[in-house]
Amino acid sequence: EEQLLESGGGLAQPGGSLRLSCAASGFIFSSYAMSWVRQAPGKGLEWVSSINGRDYKTYYADSVKGRFTISRDHSKNTVFLQMKSLRHEDTAIYYCAKGITMTGVAYDYWGQGTLVTVSS
Amino acid sequence: QSVLTQPPSASGTPGQRVTISCSGSSSNIGSNTVDWYQQLPGTAPKLLIYADNQRPSGVPDRFSGSKSGTSASLAISGLQSEDEADYYCAAWDDSLNGYVFGTGTKVTVL
């Protein structure tokens, strides 16, 4: 059974950093794109970033470009999101999601989410 | 501000058919496939429809998707109380070089 387990969320100050992790199991991790999607309190879904399974090509939303970095470690079946220069508007539940193909963006499995709060 | 526009709400009685629209542009829906997600209160989103009209295994055939030009629709037939949730469309946007979600539609079962 496919599973995604996020960790690393918490409280950060504006301008600070956090690193989110998402441990995957139950599928061939290297064969699928992985992404992060966030949801601010009471708001809709916002795609944050994706990384392909084959060529490690990365994509970012304009709102996080230059501040966030997505990466993956196939030896650990884990995808990461390094977040720097955090802003109040980055406060959200961050979901890890698995693409349906190596480069696909339709997400067929999601983690339970990890809450990131940016506040002084 | 999302580039995919959905009505904020939709409703129906049990057994009715409800349709949710998703309006985009030539850079997203007009040139890429559309996906739909269901988000029950307090839970992670669930993929309902991908590639315009394909259902993942386990999704009831009461849910169907369609697309025409720069708009897409999700239809829920035989509405049930457990369908009460938020629904989001999504598509890749070639101009933004990113995946965009719709504004979301809250479905209420009366």
Short mmCIF file of C-alpha atoms in Angstrom, two decimals:
data_model
loop_
_atom_site.label_atom_id
_atom_site.label_comp_id
_atom_site.label_asym_id
_atom_site.label_seq_id
_atom_site.Cartn_x
_atom_site.Cartn_y
_atom_site.Cartn_z
CA GLU A 1 0.00 0.00 0.00
CA GLU A 2 1.33 3.37 -1.05
CA GLN A 3 2.10 5.69 1.85
CA LEU A 4 3.53 9.17 2.22
CA LEU A 5 4.56 10.52 5.61
CA GLU A 6 5.55 14.16 5.98
CA SER A 7 7.60 15.61 8.79
CA GLY A 8 9.52 18.76 9.62
CA GLY A 9 6.71 21.26 10.00
CA GLY A 10 6.47 23.65 12.91
CA LEU A 11 6.89 27.26 13.92
CA ALA A 12 9.40 29.46 12.13
CA GLN A 13 10.12 33.16 12.31
CA PRO A 14 9.78 35.42 9.28
CA GLY A 15 13.02 35.18 7.36
CA GLY A 16 13.75 31.79 8.87
CA SER A 17 14.11 28.34 7.39
CA LEU A 18 12.53 24.91 7.64
CA ARG A 19 13.14 21.61 5.88
CA LEU A 20 10.21 19.33 5.18
CA SER A 21 10.65 15.61 4.50
CA CYS A 22 8.29 13.10 2.95
CA ALA A 23 9.07 9.41 3.35
CA ALA A 24 7.48 7.21 0.70
CA SER A 25 6.71 3.50 0.79
CA GLY A 26 4.71 0.91 -1.09
CA PHE A 27 5.77 1.90 -4.63
CA ILE A 28 8.88 2.24 -6.78
CA PHE A 29 9.84 5.73 -5.65
CA SER A 30 12.21 6.49 -8.53
CA SER A 31 9.49 5.87 -11.13
CA TYR A 32 7.24 8.73 -10.14
CA ALA A 33 7.25 12.49 -9.95
CA MET A 34 6.82 13.93 -6.46
CA SER A 35 5.35 17.27 -5.48
CA TRP A 36 4.46 19.58 -2.64
CA VAL A 37 1.06 21.27 -2.45
CA ARG A 38 0.03 23.66 0.31
CA GLN A 39 -3.19 24.95 1.76
CA ALA A 40 -3.34 28.10 3.85
CA PRO A 41 -5.89 28.08 6.70
CA GLY A 42 -9.39 28.25 5.24
CA LYS A 43 -8.06 28.65 1.70
CA GLY A 44 -7.77 26.55 -1.44
CA LEU A 45 -5.00 24.34 -2.73
CA GLU A 46 -1.79 25.85 -4.10
CA TRP A 47 0.82 23.84 -6.00
CA VAL A 48 4.31 24.62 -4.66
CA SER A 49 6.88 22.48 -6.45
CA SER A 50 7.48 19.24 -8.36
CA ILE A 51 10.47 17.04 -9.16
CA ASN A 52 10.56 14.41 -11.90
CA GLY A 53 11.47 10.85 -11.13
CA ARG A 54 13.75 10.31 -14.08
CA ASP A 55 15.78 13.42 -14.78
CA TYR A 56 15.23 15.18 -11.43
CA LYS A 57 13.94 18.23 -13.32
CA THR A 58 12.32 20.68 -10.91
CA TYR A 59 9.48 23.14 -11.16
CA TYR A 60 8.39 25.90 -8.78
CA ALA A 61 5.45 28.22 -8.29
CA ASP A 62 6.38 31.87 -8.76
CA SER A 63 5.44 32.52 -5.12
CA VAL A 64 8.31 30.33 -3.84
CA LYS A 65 10.85 30.49 -6.66
CA GLY A 66 14.29 31.39 -5.36
CA ARG A 67 13.31 30.64 -1.76
CA PHE A 68 12.29 26.97 -1.79
CA THR A 69 14.26 23.99 -3.11
CA ILE A 70 12.82 20.56 -3.82
CA SER A 71 15.05 17.49 -3.90
CA ARG A 72 14.78 13.72 -3.64
CA ASP A 73 16.93 10.89 -2.32
CA HIS A 74 16.19 7.57 -3.99
CA SER A 75 18.31 5.66 -1.48
CA LYS A 76 15.97 6.89 1.28
CA ASN A 77 12.74 7.03 -0.76
CA THR A 78 12.33 10.56 0.49
CA VAL A 79 11.51 13.92 -1.06
CA PHE A 80 12.49 17.15 0.64
CA LEU A 81 11.42 20.78 0.56
CA GLN A 82 14.00 23.23 1.86
CA MET A 83 12.26 26.49 2.68
CA LYS A 84 14.22 29.71 3.26
CA SER A 85 13.34 33.37 3.71
CA LEU A 86 9.96 32.32 5.05
CA ARG A 87 7.11 34.80 4.98
CA HIS A 88 3.84 35.02 6.90
CA GLU A 89 2.02 34.01 3.71
CA ASP A 90 3.90 30.68 3.66
CA THR A 91 1.81 29.57 6.66
CA ALA A 92 -0.09 26.51 5.49
CA ILE A 93 -0.51 22.77 5.66
CA TYR A 94 2.07 21.30 3.30
CA TYR A 95 1.09 18.08 1.55
CA CYS A 96 3.46 15.70 -0.18
CA ALA A 97 1.91 14.10 -3.26
CA LYS A 98 2.87 11.36 -5.72
CA GLY A 99 2.45 11.89 -9.45
CA ILE A 100 0.72 9.24 -11.51
CA THR A 101 3.72 8.95 -13.83
CA MET A 102 7.43 9.76 -13.83
CA THR A 103 6.67 13.27 -15.03
CA GLY A 104 2.94 13.50 -14.39
CA VAL A 105 1.25 16.07 -12.20
CA ALA A 106 -2.04 14.37 -11.41
CA TYR A 107 -1.52 13.22 -7.83
CA ASP A 108 -2.94 9.85 -6.84
CA TYR A 109 -1.53 9.59 -3.33
CA TRP A 110 -1.18 12.27 -0.70
CA GLY A 111 0.35 12.46 2.74
CA GLN A 112 -1.59 13.65 5.76
CA GLY A 113 0.13 17.03 5.66
CA THR A 114 2.44 18.93 7.98
CA LEU A 115 1.62 22.37 9.34
CA VAL A 116 4.07 25.23 8.84
CA THR A 117 3.42 28.40 10.80
CA VAL A 118 5.47 31.51 10.11
CA SER A 119 5.12 33.98 12.93
CA SER A 120 7.22 36.12 15.22
CA GLN B 1 -5.30 34.42 -7.45
CA SER B 2 -6.01 31.24 -9.38
CA VAL B 3 -6.10 31.14 -13.17
CA LEU B 4 -8.80 28.45 -13.07
CA THR B 5 -12.22 29.72 -12.06
CA GLN B 6 -14.88 27.60 -10.36
CA PRO B 7 -18.23 28.55 -8.81
CA PRO B 8 -17.81 28.90 -5.04
CA SER B 9 -20.70 26.60 -4.26
CA ALA B 10 -23.07 24.01 -5.68
CA SER B 11 -25.82 21.98 -4.08
CA GLY B 12 -28.36 19.28 -4.69
CA THR B 13 -30.62 16.80 -2.98
CA PRO B 14 -29.71 13.12 -2.65
CA GLY B 15 -29.98 11.36 -5.99
CA GLN B 16 -29.69 14.53 -8.06
CA ARG B 17 -27.00 15.32 -10.60
CA VAL B 18 -24.64 18.20 -9.83
CA THR B 19 -22.21 19.76 -12.30
CA ILE B 20 -19.18 21.89 -11.43
CA SER B 21 -17.52 24.05 -14.06
CA CYS B 22 -13.87 25.04 -14.37
CA SER B 23 -12.93 27.89 -16.68
CA GLY B 24 -9.38 28.42 -17.85
CA SER B 25 -7.45 29.60 -20.87
CA SER B 26 -5.46 28.41 -23.87
CA SER B 27 -2.29 28.03 -21.77
CA ASN B 28 -3.81 25.57 -19.32
CA ILE B 29 -7.09 23.75 -20.04
CA GLY B 30 -6.87 24.60 -23.72
CA SER B 31 -3.58 22.75 -24.15
CA ASN B 32 -3.30 20.30 -21.26
CA THR B 33 -5.44 17.71 -19.54
CA VAL B 34 -7.59 18.47 -16.51
CA ASP B 35 -7.65 16.70 -13.16
CA TRP B 36 -10.24 16.87 -10.40
CA TYR B 37 -9.78 16.42 -6.66
CA GLN B 38 -12.19 15.92 -3.79
CA GLN B 39 -11.31 17.18 -0.32
CA LEU B 40 -13.45 16.04 2.57
CA PRO B 41 -13.36 18.25 5.68
CA GLY B 42 -10.10 17.93 7.58
CA THR B 43 -8.52 15.46 5.17
CA ALA B 44 -6.01 15.45 2.35
CA PRO B 45 -7.28 15.83 -1.22
CA LYS B 46 -8.18 12.73 -3.22
CA LEU B 47 -7.78 12.32 -6.98
CA LEU B 48 -11.20 11.84 -8.58
CA ILE B 49 -10.54 12.35 -12.29
CA TYR B 50 -7.30 12.64 -14.28
CA ALA B 51 -6.56 13.26 -17.95
CA ASP B 52 -9.93 14.96 -18.45
CA ASN B 53 -12.14 11.91 -17.93
CA GLN B 54 -10.23 8.99 -16.43
CA ARG B 55 -11.18 7.59 -13.04
CA PRO B 56 -8.54 6.05 -10.76
CA SER B 57 -9.45 2.62 -9.48
CA GLY B 58 -11.89 2.82 -6.59
CA VAL B 59 -13.58 6.03 -7.69
CA PRO B 60 -17.30 5.39 -8.31
CA ASP B 61 -18.57 5.87 -11.85
CA ARG B 62 -21.00 8.45 -10.44
CA PHE B 63 -18.11 10.88 -10.96
CA SER B 64 -17.33 11.88 -14.54
CA GLY B 65 -15.24 14.56 -16.21
CA SER B 66 -15.42 16.32 -19.54
CA LYS B 67 -13.64 19.11 -21.36
CA SER B 68 -14.39 21.45 -24.23
CA GLY B 69 -12.03 24.16 -25.38
CA THR B 70 -10.83 26.11 -22.37
CA SER B 71 -13.45 24.79 -19.94
CA ALA B 72 -13.96 21.56 -18.07
CA SER B 73 -16.71 20.07 -15.97
CA LEU B 74 -17.13 17.54 -13.21
CA ALA B 75 -20.47 15.81 -12.92
CA ILE B 76 -21.68 13.96 -9.85
CA SER B 77 -24.70 11.81 -10.54
CA GLY B 78 -26.80 10.13 -7.89
CA LEU B 79 -25.59 12.63 -5.29
CA GLN B 80 -24.95 11.12 -1.86
CA SER B 81 -24.43 12.70 1.55
CA GLU B 82 -20.80 11.56 1.58
CA ASP B 83 -20.16 13.66 -1.53
CA GLU B 84 -20.35 16.80 0.60
CA ALA B 85 -16.86 18.19 0.16
CA ASP B 86 -14.70 20.75 -1.61
CA TYR B 87 -13.85 20.01 -5.25
CA TYR B 88 -10.88 21.42 -7.16
CA CYS B 89 -9.97 21.29 -10.82
CA ALA B 90 -6.30 21.49 -11.85
CA ALA B 91 -4.16 21.60 -14.97
CA TRP B 92 -0.62 22.33 -16.08
CA ASP B 93 -0.15 25.89 -17.29
CA ASP B 94 2.40 26.32 -20.07
CA SER B 95 2.79 30.06 -19.48
CA LEU B 96 3.40 29.71 -15.76
CA ASN B 97 5.30 26.44 -16.23
CA GLY B 98 3.47 25.10 -13.24
CA TYR B 99 0.41 23.21 -12.04
CA VAL B 100 -2.56 25.37 -11.18
CA PHE B 101 -5.57 24.56 -9.05
CA GLY B 102 -9.01 26.01 -9.45
CA THR B 103 -10.61 28.27 -6.87
CA GLY B 104 -12.58 25.35 -5.44
CA THR B 105 -16.28 24.54 -5.19
CA LYS B 106 -18.04 23.54 -1.99
CA VAL B 107 -20.74 20.97 -2.67
CA THR B 108 -23.59 20.78 -0.19
CA VAL B 109 -26.09 17.93 -0.08
CA LEU B 110 -29.43 19.39 0.98
#
